[in-house]
mmCIF file of C-alpha atoms in Angstrom:
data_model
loop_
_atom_site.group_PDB
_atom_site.id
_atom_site.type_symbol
_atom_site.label_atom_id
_atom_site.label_comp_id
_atom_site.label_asym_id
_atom_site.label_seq_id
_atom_site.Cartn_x
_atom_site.Cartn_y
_atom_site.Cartn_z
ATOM 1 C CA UNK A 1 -8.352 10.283 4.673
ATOM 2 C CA UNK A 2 -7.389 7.543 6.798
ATOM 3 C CA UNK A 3 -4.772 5.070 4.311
ATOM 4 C CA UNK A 4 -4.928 1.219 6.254
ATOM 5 C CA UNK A 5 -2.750 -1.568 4.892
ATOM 6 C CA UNK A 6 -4.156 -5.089 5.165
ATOM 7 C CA UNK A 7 -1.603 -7.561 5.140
ATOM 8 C CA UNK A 8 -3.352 -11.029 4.436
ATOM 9 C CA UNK A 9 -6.425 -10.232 2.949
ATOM 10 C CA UNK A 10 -7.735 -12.768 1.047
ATOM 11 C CA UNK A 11 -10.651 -14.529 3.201
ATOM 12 C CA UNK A 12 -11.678 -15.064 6.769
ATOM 13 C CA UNK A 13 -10.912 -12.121 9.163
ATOM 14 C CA UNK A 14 -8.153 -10.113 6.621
ATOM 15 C CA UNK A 15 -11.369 -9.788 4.145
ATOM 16 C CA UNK A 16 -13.777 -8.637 6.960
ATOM 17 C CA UNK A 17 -11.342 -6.112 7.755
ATOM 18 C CA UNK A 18 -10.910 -5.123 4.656
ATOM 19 C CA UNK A 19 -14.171 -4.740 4.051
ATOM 20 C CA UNK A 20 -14.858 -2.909 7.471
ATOM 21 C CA UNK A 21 -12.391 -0.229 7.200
ATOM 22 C CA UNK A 22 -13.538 0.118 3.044
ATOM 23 C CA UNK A 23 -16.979 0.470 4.109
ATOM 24 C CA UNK A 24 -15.767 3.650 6.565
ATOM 25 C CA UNK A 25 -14.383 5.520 3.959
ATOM 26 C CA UNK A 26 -10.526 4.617 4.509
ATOM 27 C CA UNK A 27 -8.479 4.050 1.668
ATOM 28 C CA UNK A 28 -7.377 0.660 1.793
ATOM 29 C CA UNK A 29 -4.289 -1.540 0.745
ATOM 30 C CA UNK A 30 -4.633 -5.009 0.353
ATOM 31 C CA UNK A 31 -2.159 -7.723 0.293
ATOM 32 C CA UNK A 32 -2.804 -11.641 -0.107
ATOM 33 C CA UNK A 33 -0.675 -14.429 -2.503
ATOM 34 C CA UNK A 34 -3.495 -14.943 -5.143
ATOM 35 C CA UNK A 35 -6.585 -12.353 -5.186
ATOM 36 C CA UNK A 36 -10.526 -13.983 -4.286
ATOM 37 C CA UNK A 37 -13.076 -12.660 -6.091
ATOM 38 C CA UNK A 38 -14.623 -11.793 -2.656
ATOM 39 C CA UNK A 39 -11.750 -9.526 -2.558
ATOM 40 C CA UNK A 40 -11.416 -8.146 -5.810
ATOM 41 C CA UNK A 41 -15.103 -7.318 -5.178
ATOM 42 C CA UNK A 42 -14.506 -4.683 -2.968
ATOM 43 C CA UNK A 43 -12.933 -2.049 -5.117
ATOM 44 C CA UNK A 44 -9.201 -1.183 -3.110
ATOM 45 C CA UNK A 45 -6.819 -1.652 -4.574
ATOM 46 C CA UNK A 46 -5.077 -4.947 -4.400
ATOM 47 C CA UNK A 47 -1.207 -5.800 -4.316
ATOM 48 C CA UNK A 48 -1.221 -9.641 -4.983
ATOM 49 C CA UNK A 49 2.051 -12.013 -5.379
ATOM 50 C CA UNK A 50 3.016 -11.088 -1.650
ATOM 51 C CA UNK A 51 4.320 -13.581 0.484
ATOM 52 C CA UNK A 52 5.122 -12.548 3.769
ATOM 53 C CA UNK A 53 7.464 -15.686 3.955
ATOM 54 C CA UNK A 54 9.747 -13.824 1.443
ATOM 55 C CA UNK A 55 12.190 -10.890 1.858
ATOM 56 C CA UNK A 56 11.080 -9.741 -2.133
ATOM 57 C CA UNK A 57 7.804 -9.989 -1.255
ATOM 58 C CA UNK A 58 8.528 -7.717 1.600
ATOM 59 C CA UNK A 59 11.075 -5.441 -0.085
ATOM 60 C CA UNK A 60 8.388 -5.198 -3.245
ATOM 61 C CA UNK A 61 5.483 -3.889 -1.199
ATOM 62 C CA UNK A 62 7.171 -1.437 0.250
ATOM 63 C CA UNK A 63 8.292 0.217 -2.853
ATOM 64 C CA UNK A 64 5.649 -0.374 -4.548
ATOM 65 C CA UNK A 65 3.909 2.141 -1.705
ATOM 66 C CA UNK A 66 5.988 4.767 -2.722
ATOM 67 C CA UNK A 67 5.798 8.028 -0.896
ATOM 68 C CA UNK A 68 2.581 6.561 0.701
ATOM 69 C CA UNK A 69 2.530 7.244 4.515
ATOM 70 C CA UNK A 70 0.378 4.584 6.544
ATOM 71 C CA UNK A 71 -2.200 5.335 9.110
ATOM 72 C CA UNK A 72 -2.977 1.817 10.566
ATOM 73 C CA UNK A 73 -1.256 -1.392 9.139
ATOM 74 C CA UNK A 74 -2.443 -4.642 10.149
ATOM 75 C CA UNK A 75 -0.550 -8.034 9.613
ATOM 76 C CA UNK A 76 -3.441 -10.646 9.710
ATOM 77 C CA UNK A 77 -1.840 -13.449 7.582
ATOM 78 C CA UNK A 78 -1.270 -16.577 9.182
ATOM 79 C CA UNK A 79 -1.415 -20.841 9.330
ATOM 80 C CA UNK A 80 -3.008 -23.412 11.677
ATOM 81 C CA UNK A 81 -1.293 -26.708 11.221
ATOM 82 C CA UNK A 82 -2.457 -29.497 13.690
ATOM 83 C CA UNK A 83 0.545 -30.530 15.888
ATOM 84 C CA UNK A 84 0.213 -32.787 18.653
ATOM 85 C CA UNK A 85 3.419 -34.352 20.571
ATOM 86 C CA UNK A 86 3.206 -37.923 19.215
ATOM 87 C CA UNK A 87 4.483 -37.600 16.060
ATOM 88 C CA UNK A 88 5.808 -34.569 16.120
ATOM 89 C CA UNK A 89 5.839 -32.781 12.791
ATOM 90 C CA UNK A 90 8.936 -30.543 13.344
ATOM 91 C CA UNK A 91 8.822 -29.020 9.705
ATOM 92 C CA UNK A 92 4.994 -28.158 10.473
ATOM 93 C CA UNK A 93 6.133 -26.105 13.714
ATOM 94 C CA UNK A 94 8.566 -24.747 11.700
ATOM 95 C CA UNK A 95 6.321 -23.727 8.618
ATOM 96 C CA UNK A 96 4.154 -21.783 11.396
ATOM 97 C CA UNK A 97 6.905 -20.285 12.632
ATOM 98 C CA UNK A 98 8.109 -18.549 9.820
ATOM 99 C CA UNK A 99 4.856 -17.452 8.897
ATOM 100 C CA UNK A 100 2.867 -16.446 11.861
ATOM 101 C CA UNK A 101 6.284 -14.941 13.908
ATOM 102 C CA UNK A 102 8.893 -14.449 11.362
ATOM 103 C CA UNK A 103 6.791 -13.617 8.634
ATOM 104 C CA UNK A 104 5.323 -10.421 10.510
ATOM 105 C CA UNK A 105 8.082 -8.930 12.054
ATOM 106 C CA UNK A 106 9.734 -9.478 8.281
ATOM 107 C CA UNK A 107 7.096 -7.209 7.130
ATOM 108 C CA UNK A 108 6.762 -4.720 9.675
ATOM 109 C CA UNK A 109 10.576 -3.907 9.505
ATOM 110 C CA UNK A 110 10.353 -3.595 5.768
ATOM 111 C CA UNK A 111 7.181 -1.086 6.066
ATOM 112 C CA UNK A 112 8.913 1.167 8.997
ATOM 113 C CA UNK A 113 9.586 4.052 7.051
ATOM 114 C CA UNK A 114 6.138 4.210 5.732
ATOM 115 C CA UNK A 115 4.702 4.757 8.969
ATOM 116 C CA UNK A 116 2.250 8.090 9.909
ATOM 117 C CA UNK A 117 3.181 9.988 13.244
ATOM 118 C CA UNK A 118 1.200 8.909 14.545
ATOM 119 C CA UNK A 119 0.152 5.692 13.276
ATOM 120 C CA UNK A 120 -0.977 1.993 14.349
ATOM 121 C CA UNK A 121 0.025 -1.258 13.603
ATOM 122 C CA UNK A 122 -2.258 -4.334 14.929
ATOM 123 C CA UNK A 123 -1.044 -7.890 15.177
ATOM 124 C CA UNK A 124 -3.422 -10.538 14.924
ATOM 125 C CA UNK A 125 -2.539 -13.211 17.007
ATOM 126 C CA UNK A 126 -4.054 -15.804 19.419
ATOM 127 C CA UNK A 127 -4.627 -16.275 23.232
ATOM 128 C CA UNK A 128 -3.372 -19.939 22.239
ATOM 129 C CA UNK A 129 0.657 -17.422 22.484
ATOM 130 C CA UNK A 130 -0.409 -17.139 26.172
ATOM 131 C CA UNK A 131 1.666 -19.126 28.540
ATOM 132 C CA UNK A 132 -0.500 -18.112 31.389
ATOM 133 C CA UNK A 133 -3.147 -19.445 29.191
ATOM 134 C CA UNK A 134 -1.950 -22.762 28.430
ATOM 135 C CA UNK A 135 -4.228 -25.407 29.973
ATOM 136 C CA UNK A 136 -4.914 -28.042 27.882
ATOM 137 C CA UNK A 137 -1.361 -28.381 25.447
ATOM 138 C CA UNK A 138 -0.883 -29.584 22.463
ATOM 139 C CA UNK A 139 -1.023 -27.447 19.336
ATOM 140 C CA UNK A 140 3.148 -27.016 19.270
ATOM 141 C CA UNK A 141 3.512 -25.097 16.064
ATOM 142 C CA UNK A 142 0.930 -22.499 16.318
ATOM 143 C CA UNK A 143 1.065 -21.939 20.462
ATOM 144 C CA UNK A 144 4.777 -21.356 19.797
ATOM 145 C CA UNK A 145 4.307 -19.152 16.523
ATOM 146 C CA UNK A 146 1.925 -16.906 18.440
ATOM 147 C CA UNK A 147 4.131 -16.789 21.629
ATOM 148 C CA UNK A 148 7.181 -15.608 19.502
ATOM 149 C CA UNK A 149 4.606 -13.835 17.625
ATOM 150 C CA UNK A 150 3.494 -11.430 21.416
ATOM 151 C CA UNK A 151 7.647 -11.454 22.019
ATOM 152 C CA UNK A 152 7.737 -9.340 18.586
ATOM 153 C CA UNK A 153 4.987 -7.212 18.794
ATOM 154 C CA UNK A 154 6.308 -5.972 22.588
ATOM 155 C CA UNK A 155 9.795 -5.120 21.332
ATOM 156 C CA UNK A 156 8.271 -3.556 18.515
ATOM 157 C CA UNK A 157 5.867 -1.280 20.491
ATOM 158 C CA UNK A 158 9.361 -0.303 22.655
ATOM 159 C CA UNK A 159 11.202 0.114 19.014
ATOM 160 C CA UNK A 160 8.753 2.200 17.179
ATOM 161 C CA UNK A 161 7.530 4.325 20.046
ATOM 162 C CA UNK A 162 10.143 7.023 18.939
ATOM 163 C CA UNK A 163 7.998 7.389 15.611
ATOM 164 C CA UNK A 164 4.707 7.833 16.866
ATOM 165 C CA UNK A 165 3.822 4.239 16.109
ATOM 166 C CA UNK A 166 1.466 2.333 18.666
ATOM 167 C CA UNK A 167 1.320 -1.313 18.576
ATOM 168 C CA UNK A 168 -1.757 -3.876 19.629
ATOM 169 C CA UNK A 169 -1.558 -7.418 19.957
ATOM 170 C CA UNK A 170 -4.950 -8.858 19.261
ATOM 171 C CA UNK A 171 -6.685 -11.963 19.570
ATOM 172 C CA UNK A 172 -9.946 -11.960 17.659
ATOM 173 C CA UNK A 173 -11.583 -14.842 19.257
ATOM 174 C CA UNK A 174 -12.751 -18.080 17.923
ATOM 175 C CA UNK A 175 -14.148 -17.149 14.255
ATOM 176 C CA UNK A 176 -15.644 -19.211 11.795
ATOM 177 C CA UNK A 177 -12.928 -19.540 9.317
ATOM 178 C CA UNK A 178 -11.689 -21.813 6.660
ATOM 179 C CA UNK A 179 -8.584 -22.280 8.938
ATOM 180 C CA UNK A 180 -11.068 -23.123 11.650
ATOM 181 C CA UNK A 181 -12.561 -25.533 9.920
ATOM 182 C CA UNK A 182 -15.992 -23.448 10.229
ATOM 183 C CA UNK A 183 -16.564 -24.133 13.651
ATOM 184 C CA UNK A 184 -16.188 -20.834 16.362
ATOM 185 C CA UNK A 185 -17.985 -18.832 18.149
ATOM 186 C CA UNK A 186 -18.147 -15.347 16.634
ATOM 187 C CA UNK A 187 -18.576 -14.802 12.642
ATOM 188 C CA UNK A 188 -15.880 -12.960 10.741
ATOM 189 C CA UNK A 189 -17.554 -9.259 10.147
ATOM 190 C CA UNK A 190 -18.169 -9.105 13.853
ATOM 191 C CA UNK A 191 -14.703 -10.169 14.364
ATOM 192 C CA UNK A 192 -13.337 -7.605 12.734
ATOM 193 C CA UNK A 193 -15.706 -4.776 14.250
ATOM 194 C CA UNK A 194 -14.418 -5.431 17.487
ATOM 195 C CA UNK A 195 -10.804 -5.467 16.549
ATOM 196 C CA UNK A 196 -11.205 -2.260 14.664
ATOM 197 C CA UNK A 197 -12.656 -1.035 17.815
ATOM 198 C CA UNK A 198 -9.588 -2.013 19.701
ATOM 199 C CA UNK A 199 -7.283 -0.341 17.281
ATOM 200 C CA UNK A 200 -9.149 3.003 16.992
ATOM 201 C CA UNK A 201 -9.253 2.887 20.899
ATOM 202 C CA UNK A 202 -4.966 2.221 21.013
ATOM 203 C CA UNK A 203 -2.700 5.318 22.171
ATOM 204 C CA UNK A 204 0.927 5.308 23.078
ATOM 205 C CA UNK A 205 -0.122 4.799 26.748
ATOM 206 C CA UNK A 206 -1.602 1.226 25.962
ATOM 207 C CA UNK A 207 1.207 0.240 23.254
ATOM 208 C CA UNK A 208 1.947 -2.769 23.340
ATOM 209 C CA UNK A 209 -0.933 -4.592 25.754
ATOM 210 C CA UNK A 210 -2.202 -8.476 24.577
ATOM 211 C CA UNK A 211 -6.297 -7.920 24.271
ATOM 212 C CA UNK A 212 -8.786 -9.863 23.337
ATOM 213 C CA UNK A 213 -10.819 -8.207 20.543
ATOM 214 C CA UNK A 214 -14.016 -8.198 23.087
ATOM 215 C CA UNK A 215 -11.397 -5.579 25.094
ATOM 216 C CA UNK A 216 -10.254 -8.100 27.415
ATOM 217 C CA UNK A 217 -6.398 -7.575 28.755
ATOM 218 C CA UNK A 218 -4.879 -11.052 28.077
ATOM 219 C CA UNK A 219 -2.034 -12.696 30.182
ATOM 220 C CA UNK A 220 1.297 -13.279 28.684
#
């Protein structure tokens, strides 16, 4: 049986995903702050109190796994603060930093030697980390968060390659989320259907590649 971690999986795309790969017959793991009832709901089994912000946090999940070796870990968790240029809210872009980059790659290095060979680990993140993508500005905190987010995710595709680990950077479009405020173009179940598509589809020969959840290769 097929053993996925969910790492922010509370609501919006982390609960779809959950629910997804639940629905498929894996065994499930998954992490959020506080549970939803939405959540609890599903039967897996839950590890609340984890904050990715936090080295316990991080240190705790990982023992609390055990001898528990993971097939396909995804770190979904993640803010959108609004942060234009004029004012600039510094401790906002810092706030997203820590938990859309730092937060992550916190995680990921404290779940290493719980890795399957072979395994997977996805990173949700956002076309909005694309430089080449930039067009329209704006949005300081969470462009940069995601861009340092991609930065991660690359070294850690070159980093973990030695362990059978492949690595996906994924963007899962614009869903209809709290953080979104509703609005988007794509609901939250077939979100996640398309990114589980894209991480059943990743190999060591596309480790490490910026998609689109649709399977579109992103620019950096």
């Amino acid at each position: 049986m097929t053993t996925s971690l969910v790492i922010g999986a509370n609501r919006g795309i982390g609960l779809a995903l959950t629910k997804a790969l639940a629905a498929r017959g894996d065994e499930v793991i998954a992490t959020c702050r506080t549970p939803s009832p939405e959540l609890q709901a599903l039967g897996v089994r839950v590890q609340s109190g984890i904050d990715l912000t936090e080295d316990r946090s991080a240190v705790a999940l990982a023992q609390s796994l055990g001898s528990t070796k993971l097939d396909t870990v995804i770190l979904n968790a993640g803010i959108l603060e609004r942060t234009p240029l004029a004012p600039l809210d510094v401790a906002a872009v810092q706030r997203q930093l820590e938990v859309n980059a730092v937060g992550p790659l916190r995680m990921a290095a404290a779940l290493r030697s719980h890795f399957a060979n072979p395994s997977k680990l996805a990173l949700i993140t956002s076309r909005m980390g694309s430089i080449a993508d930039n067009t329209s500005g704006g949005s300081y905190g969470y462009r940069m968060s995601k861009a340092a987010l991609n930065a991660a995710g690359r070294s850690l595709a070159h980093d973990l390659k030695g362990q059978g680990v492949a690595v996906a950077l994924l963007h899962p479009g614009y869903v209809r989320t709290e953080m979104t405020g509703g609005g988007g173009t794509v609901g939250p179940d077939e979100a996640a259907s398309m990114l589980i598509a894209r991480i059943d589809a990743l190999s060591q020969a596309t480790s490490g590649t910026f998609w689109h959840a649709n399977g579109e290769v992103l620019p950096w």
